[in-house]
Amino acid sequence: MNHEWITALNQFATEATPGVIITVVEERGSTPRNAGAKMIISQAEQFDTIGGGHLEYKAIKIARQMLQQKQHQPRLERFTLGASLGQCCGGATTLLFEPINTDTVEIVVFGAGHVGRALISILASLPCRVRWIDSREDQFPKVIPDGVIPCISEFPTDEVASQAANSYFIVMTHNHQLDQSLTEAILQRDDFAYFGLIGSATKRHKFIHRLHAKGFSESQIKRMTCPMGIAAVKGKLPAEIAVSVAGEIIAHYNANFGCEQPSAPADTTIIERLAI
């Protein structure tokens, strides 16, 4: 029996990857797979199968819509299998969609220097999925914490466009010119949740002057947090700076906790899908 989904589930847990578990919970008549069959979907991959064909195509589409919308609650959907889209089984099946790791915060850290390494050790213990980017391979530690994906890139700025929407961007590289180009690339996006740039008030003023000269609007520039971190933490040691920055990030993503409207119970969320 194929249990690829079990291996994927462990991998998703280790890397805090958002996904959806799809389970066949009811079968009536002739169906592609029996009750209990599972598959797991991420935005980019799928593991295992619930039978293939248009049923699986529809299920994957629904799962990825749930991921895009960051839905947290499970849902049931009932499908009647008909010939109109190539499913000639003639039976009916009910699928359970269970989102996992959808509360995970996506964080992108540029810079593997002393402060970057100290910050990563803290972020790895939080409900975060961290992508850690630097051009210098020798700056990364030999052991990378679980939930952290290292990326050695000759051109770190090129990595900005490929990051997920609502990501947290943290820039703390060894090079001010690189910080500048990363800042410009990040501010050109309008879909990030947070952007923090390491540096002093003097650095902030210099960057603002350059950004104005390049045509960035005041509203874009206001989305840059620099200096970043909790102001009450005055220490300059890498660990102290890391704690300050991590504290600000936690405060930011905790800001809306408890504000969501309650969703309907999973057993009442049954949507009929006819003739697939």
PDB file of C-alpha atoms in Angstrom:
ATOM      1  CA  MET A   1       0.000   0.000   0.000  1.00  0.00           C
ATOM      2  CA  ASN A   2       1.324   3.425  -0.950  1.00  0.00           C
ATOM      3  CA  HIS A   3       1.905   5.638   2.095  1.00  0.00           C
ATOM      4  CA  GLU A   4       3.774   8.464   0.373  1.00  0.00           C
ATOM      5  CA  TRP A   5       1.471  10.915   2.166  1.00  0.00           C
ATOM      6  CA  ILE A   6       2.877   9.864   5.565  1.00  0.00           C
ATOM      7  CA  THR A   7       6.429  10.753   4.527  1.00  0.00           C
ATOM      8  CA  ALA A   8       5.191  14.045   3.080  1.00  0.00           C
ATOM      9  CA  LEU A   9       3.275  14.840   6.264  1.00  0.00           C
ATOM     10  CA  ASN A  10       6.461  14.435   8.316  1.00  0.00           C
ATOM     11  CA  GLN A  11       8.336  16.641   5.863  1.00  0.00           C
ATOM     12  CA  PHE A  12       5.633  19.307   5.986  1.00  0.00           C
ATOM     13  CA  ALA A  13       5.764  19.278   9.803  1.00  0.00           C
ATOM     14  CA  THR A  14       9.566  19.614   9.849  1.00  0.00           C
ATOM     15  CA  GLU A  15       9.637  22.442   7.306  1.00  0.00           C
ATOM     16  CA  ALA A  16       6.365  24.090   8.478  1.00  0.00           C
ATOM     17  CA  THR A  17       5.067  23.901   4.905  1.00  0.00           C
ATOM     18  CA  PRO A  18       1.426  24.940   4.459  1.00  0.00           C
ATOM     19  CA  GLY A  19      -0.644  22.173   2.929  1.00  0.00           C
ATOM     20  CA  VAL A  20      -3.985  20.406   2.775  1.00  0.00           C
ATOM     21  CA  ILE A  21      -4.647  16.755   3.618  1.00  0.00           C
ATOM     22  CA  ILE A  22      -7.403  15.332   1.399  1.00  0.00           C
ATOM     23  CA  THR A  23      -9.119  12.190   2.711  1.00  0.00           C
ATOM     24  CA  VAL A  24     -11.845  10.028   1.165  1.00  0.00           C
ATOM     25  CA  VAL A  25     -14.269   9.785   4.100  1.00  0.00           C
ATOM     26  CA  GLU A  26     -17.284   8.239   2.353  1.00  0.00           C
ATOM     27  CA  GLU A  27     -17.841   6.159  -0.774  1.00  0.00           C
ATOM     28  CA  ARG A  28     -21.116   5.136  -2.401  1.00  0.00           C
ATOM     29  CA  GLY A  29     -21.253   2.879  -5.392  1.00  0.00           C
ATOM     30  CA  SER A  30     -18.272   2.700  -7.725  1.00  0.00           C
ATOM     31  CA  THR A  31     -15.491   5.175  -6.823  1.00  0.00           C
ATOM     32  CA  PRO A  32     -11.787   5.516  -7.753  1.00  0.00           C
ATOM     33  CA  ARG A  33     -10.482   4.926  -4.190  1.00  0.00           C
ATOM     34  CA  ASN A  34     -11.905   3.501  -0.990  1.00  0.00           C
ATOM     35  CA  ALA A  35     -12.633   5.438   2.202  1.00  0.00           C
ATOM     36  CA  GLY A  36      -9.405   6.249   4.045  1.00  0.00           C
ATOM     37  CA  ALA A  37      -7.374   7.037   0.926  1.00  0.00           C
ATOM     38  CA  LYS A  38      -5.335  10.231   1.389  1.00  0.00           C
ATOM     39  CA  MET A  39      -3.185  12.681  -0.457  1.00  0.00           C
ATOM     40  CA  ILE A  40      -1.397  15.881   0.589  1.00  0.00           C
ATOM     41  CA  ILE A  41      -1.225  19.063  -1.455  1.00  0.00           C
ATOM     42  CA  SER A  42       1.063  22.086  -1.194  1.00  0.00           C
ATOM     43  CA  GLN A  43       1.059  25.074  -3.522  1.00  0.00           C
ATOM     44  CA  ALA A  44       3.701  23.428  -5.692  1.00  0.00           C
ATOM     45  CA  GLU A  45       3.497  19.670  -5.099  1.00  0.00           C
ATOM     46  CA  GLN A  46       1.188  16.725  -4.502  1.00  0.00           C
ATOM     47  CA  PHE A  47       1.864  13.469  -2.700  1.00  0.00           C
ATOM     48  CA  ASP A  48      -0.114  10.234  -3.149  1.00  0.00           C
ATOM     49  CA  THR A  49      -3.481  10.024  -4.922  1.00  0.00           C
ATOM     50  CA  ILE A  50      -7.201   9.698  -4.348  1.00  0.00           C
ATOM     51  CA  GLY A  51      -7.724   8.069  -7.718  1.00  0.00           C
ATOM     52  CA  GLY A  52      -6.680  10.486 -10.423  1.00  0.00           C
ATOM     53  CA  GLY A  53      -8.957  11.871 -13.114  1.00  0.00           C
ATOM     54  CA  HIS A  54     -11.233  14.872 -12.788  1.00  0.00           C
ATOM     55  CA  LEU A  55     -12.140  14.122  -9.176  1.00  0.00           C
ATOM     56  CA  GLU A  56      -8.501  14.512  -8.172  1.00  0.00           C
ATOM     57  CA  TYR A  57      -8.091  17.559 -10.427  1.00  0.00           C
ATOM     58  CA  LYS A  58     -11.048  19.266  -8.752  1.00  0.00           C
ATOM     59  CA  ALA A  59      -9.806  18.285  -5.274  1.00  0.00           C
ATOM     60  CA  ILE A  60      -6.343  19.726  -5.932  1.00  0.00           C
ATOM     61  CA  LYS A  61      -7.865  22.949  -7.255  1.00  0.00           C
ATOM     62  CA  ILE A  62     -10.017  23.322  -4.129  1.00  0.00           C
ATOM     63  CA  ALA A  63      -7.051  22.574  -1.832  1.00  0.00           C
ATOM     64  CA  ARG A  64      -4.855  25.199  -3.489  1.00  0.00           C
ATOM     65  CA  GLN A  65      -7.627  27.775  -3.324  1.00  0.00           C
ATOM     66  CA  MET A  66      -7.838  27.074   0.415  1.00  0.00           C
ATOM     67  CA  LEU A  67      -4.079  27.641   0.709  1.00  0.00           C
ATOM     68  CA  GLN A  68      -4.212  30.883  -1.276  1.00  0.00           C
ATOM     69  CA  GLN A  69      -7.045  32.139   0.925  1.00  0.00           C
ATOM     70  CA  LYS A  70      -5.244  30.935   4.077  1.00  0.00           C
ATOM     71  CA  GLN A  71      -8.292  29.016   5.237  1.00  0.00           C
ATOM     72  CA  HIS A  72      -7.806  27.337   8.614  1.00  0.00           C
ATOM     73  CA  GLN A  73     -10.989  25.306   9.049  1.00  0.00           C
ATOM     74  CA  PRO A  74     -11.500  21.816   7.567  1.00  0.00           C
ATOM     75  CA  ARG A  75     -14.342  21.291   5.131  1.00  0.00           C
ATOM     76  CA  LEU A  76     -16.269  18.427   3.544  1.00  0.00           C
ATOM     77  CA  GLU A  77     -17.270  18.273  -0.107  1.00  0.00           C
ATOM     78  CA  ARG A  78     -19.473  15.616  -1.730  1.00  0.00           C
ATOM     79  CA  PHE A  79     -18.937  14.712  -5.383  1.00  0.00           C
ATOM     80  CA  THR A  80     -21.261  12.775  -7.657  1.00  0.00           C
ATOM     81  CA  LEU A  81     -19.187  10.998 -10.278  1.00  0.00           C
ATOM     82  CA  GLY A  82     -20.667  11.353 -13.741  1.00  0.00           C
ATOM     83  CA  ALA A  83     -19.611  10.904 -17.337  1.00  0.00           C
ATOM     84  CA  SER A  84     -19.748  14.574 -18.361  1.00  0.00           C
ATOM     85  CA  LEU A  85     -16.126  15.211 -17.385  1.00  0.00           C
ATOM     86  CA  GLY A  86     -14.804  11.716 -17.916  1.00  0.00           C
ATOM     87  CA  GLN A  87     -15.582  10.085 -14.526  1.00  0.00           C
ATOM     88  CA  CYS A  88     -17.672   7.084 -15.493  1.00  0.00           C
ATOM     89  CA  CYS A  89     -17.667   5.394 -12.081  1.00  0.00           C
ATOM     90  CA  GLY A  90     -21.254   6.424 -11.394  1.00  0.00           C
ATOM     91  CA  GLY A  91     -20.839   6.510  -7.637  1.00  0.00           C
ATOM     92  CA  ALA A  92     -20.423   9.295  -5.118  1.00  0.00           C
ATOM     93  CA  THR A  93     -17.625  10.207  -2.751  1.00  0.00           C
ATOM     94  CA  THR A  94     -17.138  12.693   0.087  1.00  0.00           C
ATOM     95  CA  LEU A  95     -13.758  14.302   0.645  1.00  0.00           C
ATOM     96  CA  LEU A  96     -12.420  15.924   3.801  1.00  0.00           C
ATOM     97  CA  PHE A  97     -10.014  18.853   3.290  1.00  0.00           C
ATOM     98  CA  GLU A  98      -7.810  19.561   6.336  1.00  0.00           C
ATOM     99  CA  PRO A  99      -5.435  22.563   6.155  1.00  0.00           C
ATOM    100  CA  ILE A 100      -2.122  22.181   7.998  1.00  0.00           C
ATOM    101  CA  ASN A 101       0.504  24.798   8.888  1.00  0.00           C
ATOM    102  CA  THR A 102      -1.665  27.577   7.431  1.00  0.00           C
ATOM    103  CA  ASP A 103      -0.912  29.803  10.410  1.00  0.00           C
ATOM    104  CA  THR A 104       2.788  29.562   9.624  1.00  0.00           C
ATOM    105  CA  VAL A 105       4.474  32.918   9.046  1.00  0.00           C
ATOM    106  CA  GLU A 106       6.718  33.066   5.968  1.00  0.00           C
ATOM    107  CA  ILE A 107       9.953  34.902   6.802  1.00  0.00           C
ATOM    108  CA  VAL A 108      12.786  35.728   4.419  1.00  0.00           C
ATOM    109  CA  VAL A 109      16.086  36.709   6.018  1.00  0.00           C
ATOM    110  CA  PHE A 110      18.839  38.244   3.894  1.00  0.00           C
ATOM    111  CA  GLY A 111      22.210  38.004   5.592  1.00  0.00           C
ATOM    112  CA  ALA A 112      24.090  35.200   7.341  1.00  0.00           C
ATOM    113  CA  GLY A 113      26.383  37.332   9.482  1.00  0.00           C
ATOM    114  CA  HIS A 114      26.581  37.319  13.281  1.00  0.00           C
ATOM    115  CA  VAL A 115      23.181  38.946  13.798  1.00  0.00           C
ATOM    116  CA  GLY A 116      21.563  36.845  11.076  1.00  0.00           C
ATOM    117  CA  ARG A 117      22.793  33.621  12.663  1.00  0.00           C
ATOM    118  CA  ALA A 118      21.570  34.725  16.094  1.00  0.00           C
ATOM    119  CA  LEU A 119      18.175  35.684  14.680  1.00  0.00           C
ATOM    120  CA  ILE A 120      17.749  32.420  12.783  1.00  0.00           C
ATOM    121  CA  SER A 121      18.226  30.377  15.968  1.00  0.00           C
ATOM    122  CA  ILE A 122      15.240  32.220  17.490  1.00  0.00           C
ATOM    123  CA  LEU A 123      13.014  32.174  14.427  1.00  0.00           C
ATOM    124  CA  ALA A 124      13.510  28.412  14.069  1.00  0.00           C
ATOM    125  CA  SER A 125      11.717  27.906  17.407  1.00  0.00           C
ATOM    126  CA  LEU A 126       8.659  29.926  16.314  1.00  0.00           C
ATOM    127  CA  PRO A 127       5.712  28.875  14.084  1.00  0.00           C
ATOM    128  CA  CYS A 128       7.593  30.234  11.077  1.00  0.00           C
ATOM    129  CA  ARG A 129       8.891  28.951   7.778  1.00  0.00           C
ATOM    130  CA  VAL A 130      12.198  30.692   7.196  1.00  0.00           C
ATOM    131  CA  ARG A 131      14.139  31.135   3.969  1.00  0.00           C
ATOM    132  CA  TRP A 132      17.703  32.279   4.718  1.00  0.00           C
ATOM    133  CA  ILE A 133      19.590  33.904   1.849  1.00  0.00           C
ATOM    134  CA  ASP A 134      23.208  34.937   1.424  1.00  0.00           C
ATOM    135  CA  SER A 135      25.797  34.842  -1.353  1.00  0.00           C
ATOM    136  CA  ARG A 136      28.545  33.582   0.996  1.00  0.00           C
ATOM    137  CA  GLU A 137      28.338  29.842   1.496  1.00  0.00           C
ATOM    138  CA  ASP A 138      30.967  29.846   4.254  1.00  0.00           C
ATOM    139  CA  GLN A 139      28.781  32.066   6.463  1.00  0.00           C
ATOM    140  CA  PHE A 140      26.127  29.421   6.969  1.00  0.00           C
ATOM    141  CA  PRO A 141      26.575  27.100   9.981  1.00  0.00           C
ATOM    142  CA  LYS A 142      27.180  23.410   9.371  1.00  0.00           C
ATOM    143  CA  VAL A 143      23.878  22.530  11.034  1.00  0.00           C
ATOM    144  CA  ILE A 144      20.814  24.413   9.806  1.00  0.00           C
ATOM    145  CA  PRO A 145      17.837  24.388  12.220  1.00  0.00           C
ATOM    146  CA  ASP A 146      14.650  22.577  11.231  1.00  0.00           C
ATOM    147  CA  GLY A 147      12.164  24.827   9.483  1.00  0.00           C
ATOM    148  CA  VAL A 148      14.940  26.940   7.929  1.00  0.00           C
ATOM    149  CA  ILE A 149      15.734  26.655   4.213  1.00  0.00           C
ATOM    150  CA  PRO A 150      19.191  28.032   3.328  1.00  0.00           C
ATOM    151  CA  CYS A 151      19.652  29.599  -0.085  1.00  0.00           C
ATOM    152  CA  ILE A 152      23.101  30.402  -1.473  1.00  0.00           C
ATOM    153  CA  SER A 153      22.502  32.944  -4.209  1.00  0.00           C
ATOM    154  CA  GLU A 154      25.092  34.914  -6.143  1.00  0.00           C
ATOM    155  CA  PHE A 155      22.462  37.599  -6.694  1.00  0.00           C
ATOM    156  CA  PRO A 156      20.272  37.794  -3.559  1.00  0.00           C
ATOM    157  CA  THR A 157      18.131  40.602  -4.986  1.00  0.00           C
ATOM    158  CA  ASP A 158      16.862  38.211  -7.650  1.00  0.00           C
ATOM    159  CA  GLU A 159      15.287  36.093  -4.898  1.00  0.00           C
ATOM    160  CA  VAL A 160      12.835  38.796  -3.798  1.00  0.00           C
ATOM    161  CA  ALA A 161      10.292  38.367  -6.603  1.00  0.00           C
ATOM    162  CA  SER A 162       9.840  34.628  -6.036  1.00  0.00           C
ATOM    163  CA  GLN A 163       8.881  34.856  -2.354  1.00  0.00           C
ATOM    164  CA  ALA A 164       5.314  34.225  -1.212  1.00  0.00           C
ATOM    165  CA  ALA A 165       2.781  36.988  -0.751  1.00  0.00           C
ATOM    166  CA  ASN A 166       2.419  38.252   2.843  1.00  0.00           C
ATOM    167  CA  SER A 167       6.017  37.313   3.615  1.00  0.00           C
ATOM    168  CA  TYR A 168       8.100  39.036   6.273  1.00  0.00           C
ATOM    169  CA  PHE A 169      11.318  40.421   4.759  1.00  0.00           C
ATOM    170  CA  ILE A 170      14.335  41.072   6.987  1.00  0.00           C
ATOM    171  CA  VAL A 171      17.434  42.648   5.460  1.00  0.00           C
ATOM    172  CA  MET A 172      20.698  42.539   7.412  1.00  0.00           C
ATOM    173  CA  THR A 173      23.477  41.893   4.923  1.00  0.00           C
ATOM    174  CA  HIS A 174      27.158  42.800   5.096  1.00  0.00           C
ATOM    175  CA  ASN A 175      26.903  45.356   2.279  1.00  0.00           C
ATOM    176  CA  HIS A 176      25.015  48.689   2.260  1.00  0.00           C
ATOM    177  CA  GLN A 177      24.687  48.695  -1.526  1.00  0.00           C
ATOM    178  CA  LEU A 178      23.133  45.238  -1.392  1.00  0.00           C
ATOM    179  CA  ASP A 179      20.814  46.455   1.377  1.00  0.00           C
ATOM    180  CA  GLN A 180      19.802  49.315  -0.918  1.00  0.00           C
ATOM    181  CA  SER A 181      19.029  47.093  -3.910  1.00  0.00           C
ATOM    182  CA  LEU A 182      17.096  44.648  -1.709  1.00  0.00           C
ATOM    183  CA  THR A 183      15.119  47.530  -0.219  1.00  0.00           C
ATOM    184  CA  GLU A 184      14.131  48.766  -3.656  1.00  0.00           C
ATOM    185  CA  ALA A 185      13.108  45.287  -4.828  1.00  0.00           C
ATOM    186  CA  ILE A 186      11.024  44.649  -1.702  1.00  0.00           C
ATOM    187  CA  LEU A 187       9.278  48.040  -1.725  1.00  0.00           C
ATOM    188  CA  GLN A 188       8.301  47.510  -5.356  1.00  0.00           C
ATOM    189  CA  ARG A 189       6.108  44.668  -4.118  1.00  0.00           C
ATOM    190  CA  ASP A 190       2.806  45.687  -2.538  1.00  0.00           C
ATOM    191  CA  ASP A 191       1.983  42.320  -0.999  1.00  0.00           C
ATOM    192  CA  PHE A 192       4.472  41.865   1.859  1.00  0.00           C
ATOM    193  CA  ALA A 193       3.400  41.757   5.508  1.00  0.00           C
ATOM    194  CA  TYR A 194       6.519  43.376   6.986  1.00  0.00           C
ATOM    195  CA  PHE A 195       9.861  44.741   5.843  1.00  0.00           C
ATOM    196  CA  GLY A 196      12.624  45.444   8.327  1.00  0.00           C
ATOM    197  CA  LEU A 197      16.052  46.883   7.502  1.00  0.00           C
ATOM    198  CA  ILE A 198      18.867  46.728  10.020  1.00  0.00           C
ATOM    199  CA  GLY A 199      20.593  50.048  10.664  1.00  0.00           C
ATOM    200  CA  SER A 200      20.543  53.347  12.477  1.00  0.00           C
ATOM    201  CA  ALA A 201      18.374  56.412  12.052  1.00  0.00           C
ATOM    202  CA  THR A 202      21.207  57.899   9.963  1.00  0.00           C
ATOM    203  CA  LYS A 203      21.091  54.928   7.595  1.00  0.00           C
ATOM    204  CA  ARG A 204      17.333  55.312   7.345  1.00  0.00           C
ATOM    205  CA  HIS A 205      17.627  58.978   6.318  1.00  0.00           C
ATOM    206  CA  LYS A 206      20.213  58.140   3.649  1.00  0.00           C
ATOM    207  CA  PHE A 207      18.061  55.372   2.232  1.00  0.00           C
ATOM    208  CA  ILE A 208      14.952  57.570   2.218  1.00  0.00           C
ATOM    209  CA  HIS A 209      16.846  60.257   0.265  1.00  0.00           C
ATOM    210  CA  ARG A 210      17.958  57.697  -2.329  1.00  0.00           C
ATOM    211  CA  LEU A 211      14.487  56.163  -2.576  1.00  0.00           C
ATOM    212  CA  HIS A 212      12.900  59.551  -3.173  1.00  0.00           C
ATOM    213  CA  ALA A 213      15.468  60.203  -5.896  1.00  0.00           C
ATOM    214  CA  LYS A 214      14.454  56.944  -7.593  1.00  0.00           C
ATOM    215  CA  GLY A 215      10.778  57.829  -7.578  1.00  0.00           C
ATOM    216  CA  PHE A 216       9.465  55.800  -4.651  1.00  0.00           C
ATOM    217  CA  SER A 217       6.342  57.291  -3.116  1.00  0.00           C
ATOM    218  CA  GLU A 218       5.986  58.330   0.511  1.00  0.00           C
ATOM    219  CA  SER A 219       3.466  55.533   1.104  1.00  0.00           C
ATOM    220  CA  GLN A 220       5.940  52.951  -0.206  1.00  0.00           C
ATOM    221  CA  ILE A 221       8.787  54.288   1.910  1.00  0.00           C
ATOM    222  CA  LYS A 222       6.655  54.305   5.059  1.00  0.00           C
ATOM    223  CA  ARG A 223       6.403  50.516   4.805  1.00  0.00           C
ATOM    224  CA  MET A 224      10.134  50.222   5.535  1.00  0.00           C
ATOM    225  CA  THR A 225      10.908  49.633   9.211  1.00  0.00           C
ATOM    226  CA  CYS A 226      14.362  51.002  10.010  1.00  0.00           C
ATOM    227  CA  PRO A 227      15.725  50.877  12.619  1.00  0.00           C
ATOM    228  CA  MET A 228      13.904  47.653  13.393  1.00  0.00           C
ATOM    229  CA  GLY A 229      13.397  45.868  16.660  1.00  0.00           C
ATOM    230  CA  ILE A 230      11.980  46.772  20.074  1.00  0.00           C
ATOM    231  CA  ALA A 231      13.267  50.227  20.978  1.00  0.00           C
ATOM    232  CA  ALA A 232      13.510  49.400  24.685  1.00  0.00           C
ATOM    233  CA  VAL A 233      16.197  46.786  23.949  1.00  0.00           C
ATOM    234  CA  LYS A 234      19.361  48.884  23.772  1.00  0.00           C
ATOM    235  CA  GLY A 235      22.014  46.170  23.629  1.00  0.00           C
ATOM    236  CA  LYS A 236      24.364  45.874  20.647  1.00  0.00           C
ATOM    237  CA  LEU A 237      25.369  42.229  20.987  1.00  0.00           C
ATOM    238  CA  PRO A 238      24.149  39.994  18.124  1.00  0.00           C
ATOM    239  CA  ALA A 239      21.949  38.023  20.523  1.00  0.00           C
ATOM    240  CA  GLU A 240      20.432  41.211  21.942  1.00  0.00           C
ATOM    241  CA  ILE A 241      19.701  42.615  18.494  1.00  0.00           C
ATOM    242  CA  ALA A 242      18.239  39.261  17.445  1.00  0.00           C
ATOM    243  CA  VAL A 243      15.910  39.157  20.469  1.00  0.00           C
ATOM    244  CA  SER A 244      14.803  42.733  19.740  1.00  0.00           C
ATOM    245  CA  VAL A 245      14.032  41.984  16.077  1.00  0.00           C
ATOM    246  CA  ALA A 246      12.314  38.679  16.859  1.00  0.00           C
ATOM    247  CA  GLY A 247      10.189  40.444  19.475  1.00  0.00           C
ATOM    248  CA  GLU A 248       8.995  42.979  16.937  1.00  0.00           C
ATOM    249  CA  ILE A 249       8.138  40.236  14.441  1.00  0.00           C
ATOM    250  CA  ILE A 250       6.185  38.288  17.054  1.00  0.00           C
ATOM    251  CA  ALA A 251       4.293  41.422  18.091  1.00  0.00           C
ATOM    252  CA  HIS A 252       3.474  42.096  14.432  1.00  0.00           C
ATOM    253  CA  TYR A 253       2.073  38.682  13.561  1.00  0.00           C
ATOM    254  CA  ASN A 254       0.269  38.404  16.900  1.00  0.00           C
ATOM    255  CA  ALA A 255      -1.478  41.749  16.424  1.00  0.00           C
ATOM    256  CA  ASN A 256      -4.666  40.273  14.945  1.00  0.00           C
ATOM    257  CA  PHE A 257      -4.905  37.127  17.068  1.00  0.00           C
ATOM    258  CA  GLY A 258      -8.431  36.577  18.312  1.00  0.00           C
ATOM    259  CA  CYS A 259      -9.981  38.866  15.689  1.00  0.00           C
ATOM    260  CA  GLU A 260     -11.204  36.223  13.265  1.00  0.00           C
ATOM    261  CA  GLN A 261     -14.880  35.459  13.045  1.00  0.00           C
ATOM    262  CA  PRO A 262     -15.711  31.868  14.037  1.00  0.00           C
ATOM    263  CA  SER A 263     -16.178  29.528  11.108  1.00  0.00           C
ATOM    264  CA  ALA A 264     -18.953  27.015  10.694  1.00  0.00           C
ATOM    265  CA  PRO A 265     -18.224  23.549  12.123  1.00  0.00           C
ATOM    266  CA  ALA A 266     -16.598  21.234   9.626  1.00  0.00           C
ATOM    267  CA  ASP A 267     -19.511  18.756   9.619  1.00  0.00           C
ATOM    268  CA  THR A 268     -21.900  21.466   8.369  1.00  0.00           C
ATOM    269  CA  THR A 269     -19.654  22.608   5.539  1.00  0.00           C
ATOM    270  CA  ILE A 270     -20.750  20.104   2.893  1.00  0.00           C
ATOM    271  CA  ILE A 271     -20.845  21.324  -0.675  1.00  0.00           C
ATOM    272  CA  GLU A 272     -22.402  19.231  -3.427  1.00  0.00           C
ATOM    273  CA  ARG A 273     -20.349  18.825  -6.623  1.00  0.00           C
ATOM    274  CA  LEU A 274     -22.500  17.202  -9.310  1.00  0.00           C
ATOM    275  CA  ALA A 275     -21.555  15.286 -12.439  1.00  0.00           C
ATOM    276  CA  ILE A 276     -17.802  15.379 -12.393  1.00  0.00           C
TER     277      ILE A 276
END
